[in-house]
Amino acid sequence: MKLLIDVGNTSLKAKLWQSEQVQACDLNNLPWHAITHVIYACVGRSELLNTILAQAAFNSISCFEAKVTKTLGGLTCAYEHFNNLGIDRWLALIASFTLYPNKACIVVDAGTATTIDVLNCDGQHLGGWILPGLDLMTRSLTQNTQRVFDDENTPFTNQLGKNTPNGLKNGALVATIGAINQAKPYLNDKNTQIIFAGGYGALLQQQFKASIFDPMLVIKGLNYWYELDENSNKL
């Protein structure tokens, strides 16, 4: 059993991995007797992560931090300076590459920021974009303009706005939809799979036919990163 930990910009997500399945866990009552490895990725600092790693060390459990590499198991990073690619983006790419082999993918992680990455059917990452997330996009306007205001009860919808909160939130949504659509010509592949993750992934997935929302995409990527990294070290 593996303990998989994803430390994002604003939260820590932890799951157990056993028999190719993601399982929920209680961080206050972890089954240390059954855990063989701790695999983690860290975008931001976390005292909770430090506590968990200390507990793992006390129980003599090996810990592995996921890192971006230029290549991994047939997947190639587009960045010349690959260390500058966010580990969460790399893990989402690894998961998409593993779950949808030989398939072109557009991978969208919609959280604090919205990242869009393009992966061709040969495992070549072509690059991507980083956008403000939907909340960050709307907040930047309300904080930096005089007459634009928001309403917490107003949803994001793919419609023309007929009041200021509608116009603000719907504008953020359609801007993000437009950015995702802009990625399609880079692949020129009718069988492209669009995969969404993150807090607003489910909302965005509803805007694209035959797309997939996988809330565990980055967590799965942690497990696949470990497996691919372990295999590459054996060669």
CSV table of C-alpha atoms in Angstrom, one decimal, residues 40-226:
chain,number,residue,atom,x,y,z
A,40,TYR,CA,4.6,13.1,-2.6
A,41,ALA,CA,4.6,16.2,-4.7
A,42,CYS,CA,4.9,19.6,-3.2
A,43,VAL,CA,4.0,22.9,-5.0
A,44,GLY,CA,3.8,24.9,-1.7
A,45,ARG,CA,5.1,24.5,1.8
A,46,SER,CA,3.2,22.4,4.2
A,47,GLU,CA,3.7,21.8,7.9
A,48,LEU,CA,1.2,18.9,7.7
A,49,LEU,CA,3.4,17.3,5.0
A,50,ASN,CA,6.5,17.7,7.3
A,51,THR,CA,4.6,16.0,10.1
A,52,ILE,CA,3.5,13.1,7.9
A,53,LEU,CA,7.1,12.6,6.6
A,54,ALA,CA,8.4,12.6,10.1
A,55,GLN,CA,5.8,9.9,11.0
A,56,ALA,CA,6.9,7.9,8.0
A,57,ALA,CA,10.6,8.1,9.0
A,58,PHE,CA,9.7,7.0,12.5
A,59,ASN,CA,8.0,4.0,11.0
A,60,SER,CA,11.0,3.3,8.7
A,61,ILE,CA,9.0,3.9,5.6
A,62,SER,CA,10.7,5.1,2.4
A,63,CYS,CA,9.6,8.5,1.1
A,64,PHE,CA,9.9,9.7,-2.5
A,65,GLU,CA,9.4,13.2,-3.8
A,66,ALA,CA,8.2,13.4,-7.4
A,67,LYS,CA,10.4,15.5,-9.7
A,68,VAL,CA,10.1,16.7,-13.3
A,69,THR,CA,12.5,15.1,-15.7
A,70,LYS,CA,13.1,15.7,-19.4
A,71,THR,CA,11.8,12.2,-20.3
A,72,LEU,CA,10.0,9.5,-18.4
A,73,GLY,CA,8.9,6.2,-19.8
A,74,GLY,CA,8.2,7.5,-23.3
A,75,LEU,CA,6.8,10.8,-22.2
A,76,THR,CA,8.9,13.9,-23.1
A,77,CYS,CA,8.6,17.4,-21.5
A,78,ALA,CA,8.4,20.3,-23.9
A,79,TYR,CA,10.3,22.7,-21.6
A,80,GLU,CA,14.0,23.2,-22.4
A,81,HIS,CA,14.5,24.0,-18.7
A,82,PHE,CA,12.2,21.2,-17.6
A,83,ASN,CA,12.7,22.0,-13.9
A,84,ASN,CA,10.5,25.1,-14.4
A,85,LEU,CA,7.5,23.0,-15.3
A,86,GLY,CA,5.2,22.7,-12.2
A,87,ILE,CA,5.2,19.2,-10.8
A,88,ASP,CA,1.4,19.1,-10.7
A,89,ARG,CA,1.3,19.7,-14.5
A,90,TRP,CA,3.9,16.9,-15.0
A,91,LEU,CA,1.9,14.5,-12.9
A,92,ALA,CA,-1.3,15.3,-14.8
A,93,LEU,CA,0.6,14.6,-18.0
A,94,ILE,CA,2.0,11.3,-16.7
A,95,ALA,CA,-1.5,10.2,-15.7
A,96,SER,CA,-3.0,11.1,-19.0
A,97,PHE,CA,-0.1,9.5,-20.9
A,98,THR,CA,-0.6,6.3,-18.9
A,99,LEU,CA,-4.4,6.1,-18.9
A,100,TYR,CA,-4.8,7.0,-22.5
A,101,PRO,CA,-1.9,5.4,-24.4
A,102,ASN,CA,-1.2,6.4,-28.0
A,103,LYS,CA,-3.9,9.1,-27.7
A,104,ALA,CA,-3.5,12.9,-28.2
A,105,CYS,CA,-4.6,14.7,-25.0
A,106,ILE,CA,-5.4,18.2,-23.8
A,107,VAL,CA,-4.9,18.2,-20.1
A,108,VAL,CA,-6.7,20.9,-18.0
A,109,ASP,CA,-6.1,21.4,-14.3
A,110,ALA,CA,-8.5,24.1,-13.1
A,111,GLY,CA,-7.6,25.2,-9.6
A,112,THR,CA,-6.1,28.4,-8.3
A,113,ALA,CA,-4.6,28.7,-11.7
A,114,THR,CA,-5.9,26.9,-14.8
A,115,THR,CA,-3.2,25.1,-16.7
A,116,ILE,CA,-3.7,23.7,-20.2
A,117,ASP,CA,-1.2,21.2,-21.6
A,118,VAL,CA,-1.0,19.6,-25.0
A,119,LEU,CA,0.3,16.1,-25.4
A,120,ASN,CA,0.5,14.3,-28.8
A,121,CYS,CA,-0.2,10.6,-29.4
A,122,ASP,CA,3.6,9.9,-29.4
A,123,GLY,CA,4.0,11.1,-25.8
A,124,GLN,CA,5.5,14.4,-26.8
A,125,HIS,CA,4.4,17.3,-24.6
A,126,LEU,CA,4.0,20.2,-27.0
A,127,GLY,CA,3.7,22.9,-24.3
A,128,GLY,CA,0.8,24.7,-22.6
A,129,TRP,CA,-0.6,27.8,-21.0
A,130,ILE,CA,-1.1,29.1,-17.5
A,131,LEU,CA,-4.2,31.2,-16.9
A,132,PRO,CA,-5.6,32.7,-13.8
A,133,GLY,CA,-8.2,30.3,-12.3
A,134,LEU,CA,-11.9,31.3,-12.5
A,135,ASP,CA,-11.9,32.7,-9.0
A,136,LEU,CA,-8.6,34.5,-9.4
A,137,MET,CA,-9.7,36.0,-12.7
A,138,THR,CA,-12.9,37.4,-11.3
A,139,ARG,CA,-11.2,38.6,-8.1
A,140,SER,CA,-8.5,40.5,-10.0
A,141,LEU,CA,-11.2,42.5,-11.8
A,142,THR,CA,-13.3,43.3,-8.7
A,143,GLN,CA,-10.1,44.4,-6.8
A,144,ASN,CA,-8.7,46.5,-9.6
A,145,THR,CA,-11.7,48.2,-11.1
A,146,GLN,CA,-14.1,50.8,-9.7
A,147,ARG,CA,-17.5,49.5,-10.9
A,148,VAL,CA,-17.1,45.8,-11.5
A,149,PHE,CA,-18.6,43.7,-8.6
A,150,ASP,CA,-19.3,40.1,-7.9
A,151,ASP,CA,-22.1,38.2,-6.2
A,152,GLU,CA,-21.3,34.9,-4.5
A,153,ASN,CA,-24.6,33.4,-5.4
A,154,THR,CA,-24.1,34.0,-9.2
A,155,PRO,CA,-22.9,30.8,-10.9
A,156,PHE,CA,-20.5,30.5,-13.8
A,157,THR,CA,-22.5,29.9,-17.0
A,158,ASN,CA,-21.8,29.8,-20.7
A,159,GLN,CA,-24.2,32.6,-21.5
A,160,LEU,CA,-24.2,36.3,-22.2
A,161,GLY,CA,-24.2,38.3,-19.0
A,162,LYS,CA,-27.2,40.5,-18.3
A,163,ASN,CA,-25.9,42.1,-15.2
A,164,THR,CA,-22.4,42.8,-13.8
A,165,PRO,CA,-21.9,39.6,-11.8
A,166,ASN,CA,-23.1,37.5,-14.8
A,167,GLY,CA,-20.9,39.4,-17.2
A,168,LEU,CA,-17.9,38.9,-14.9
A,169,LYS,CA,-18.3,35.3,-14.1
A,170,ASN,CA,-19.5,34.2,-17.5
A,171,GLY,CA,-16.7,36.2,-19.1
A,172,ALA,CA,-14.1,34.3,-17.0
A,173,LEU,CA,-15.7,31.0,-18.0
A,174,VAL,CA,-15.9,31.6,-21.7
A,175,ALA,CA,-12.3,33.0,-21.7
A,176,THR,CA,-11.2,29.7,-20.3
A,177,ILE,CA,-13.3,27.7,-22.7
A,178,GLY,CA,-11.8,29.7,-25.6
A,179,ALA,CA,-8.2,29.0,-24.4
A,180,ILE,CA,-9.0,25.3,-24.3
A,181,ASN,CA,-10.4,25.4,-27.8
A,182,GLN,CA,-7.3,27.2,-29.0
A,183,ALA,CA,-5.2,24.1,-28.0
A,184,LYS,CA,-7.0,21.8,-30.4
A,185,PRO,CA,-5.4,23.0,-33.7
A,186,TYR,CA,-1.9,22.1,-32.2
A,187,LEU,CA,-2.9,18.5,-32.3
A,188,ASN,CA,-5.0,18.3,-35.5
A,189,ASP,CA,-6.4,15.0,-34.3
A,190,LYS,CA,-10.1,14.2,-34.3
A,191,ASN,CA,-9.6,11.6,-31.5
A,192,THR,CA,-8.1,14.1,-29.1
A,193,GLN,CA,-9.1,13.3,-25.5
A,194,ILE,CA,-9.7,16.3,-23.2
A,195,ILE,CA,-9.2,15.6,-19.6
A,196,PHE,CA,-10.1,17.9,-16.7
A,197,ALA,CA,-9.0,17.9,-13.1
A,198,GLY,CA,-9.1,20.4,-10.2
A,199,GLY,CA,-11.8,22.3,-8.3
A,200,TYR,CA,-13.4,23.7,-11.4
A,201,GLY,CA,-12.7,20.7,-13.6
A,202,ALA,CA,-16.2,19.3,-13.4
A,203,LEU,CA,-17.8,22.7,-14.4
A,204,LEU,CA,-15.4,23.0,-17.4
A,205,GLN,CA,-15.9,19.3,-18.4
A,206,GLN,CA,-19.6,20.0,-18.9
A,207,GLN,CA,-18.7,22.4,-21.7
A,208,PHE,CA,-16.9,19.8,-23.9
A,209,LYS,CA,-18.5,16.7,-25.4
A,210,ALA,CA,-16.8,13.4,-24.9
A,211,SER,CA,-14.4,14.9,-22.3
A,212,ILE,CA,-13.5,13.4,-19.0
A,213,PHE,CA,-13.3,14.8,-15.4
A,214,ASP,CA,-10.9,12.9,-13.2
A,215,PRO,CA,-10.6,14.5,-9.7
A,216,MET,CA,-7.8,12.0,-8.9
A,217,LEU,CA,-5.7,12.7,-12.0
A,218,VAL,CA,-2.7,14.2,-10.2
A,219,ILE,CA,-2.9,11.6,-7.4
A,220,LYS,CA,-2.9,8.8,-10.0
A,221,GLY,CA,0.0,10.6,-11.7
A,222,LEU,CA,2.0,10.3,-8.4
A,223,ASN,CA,1.6,6.5,-8.5
A,224,TYR,CA,2.5,6.2,-12.2
A,225,TRP,CA,5.5,8.6,-11.7
A,226,TYR,CA,6.8,6.2,-9.1
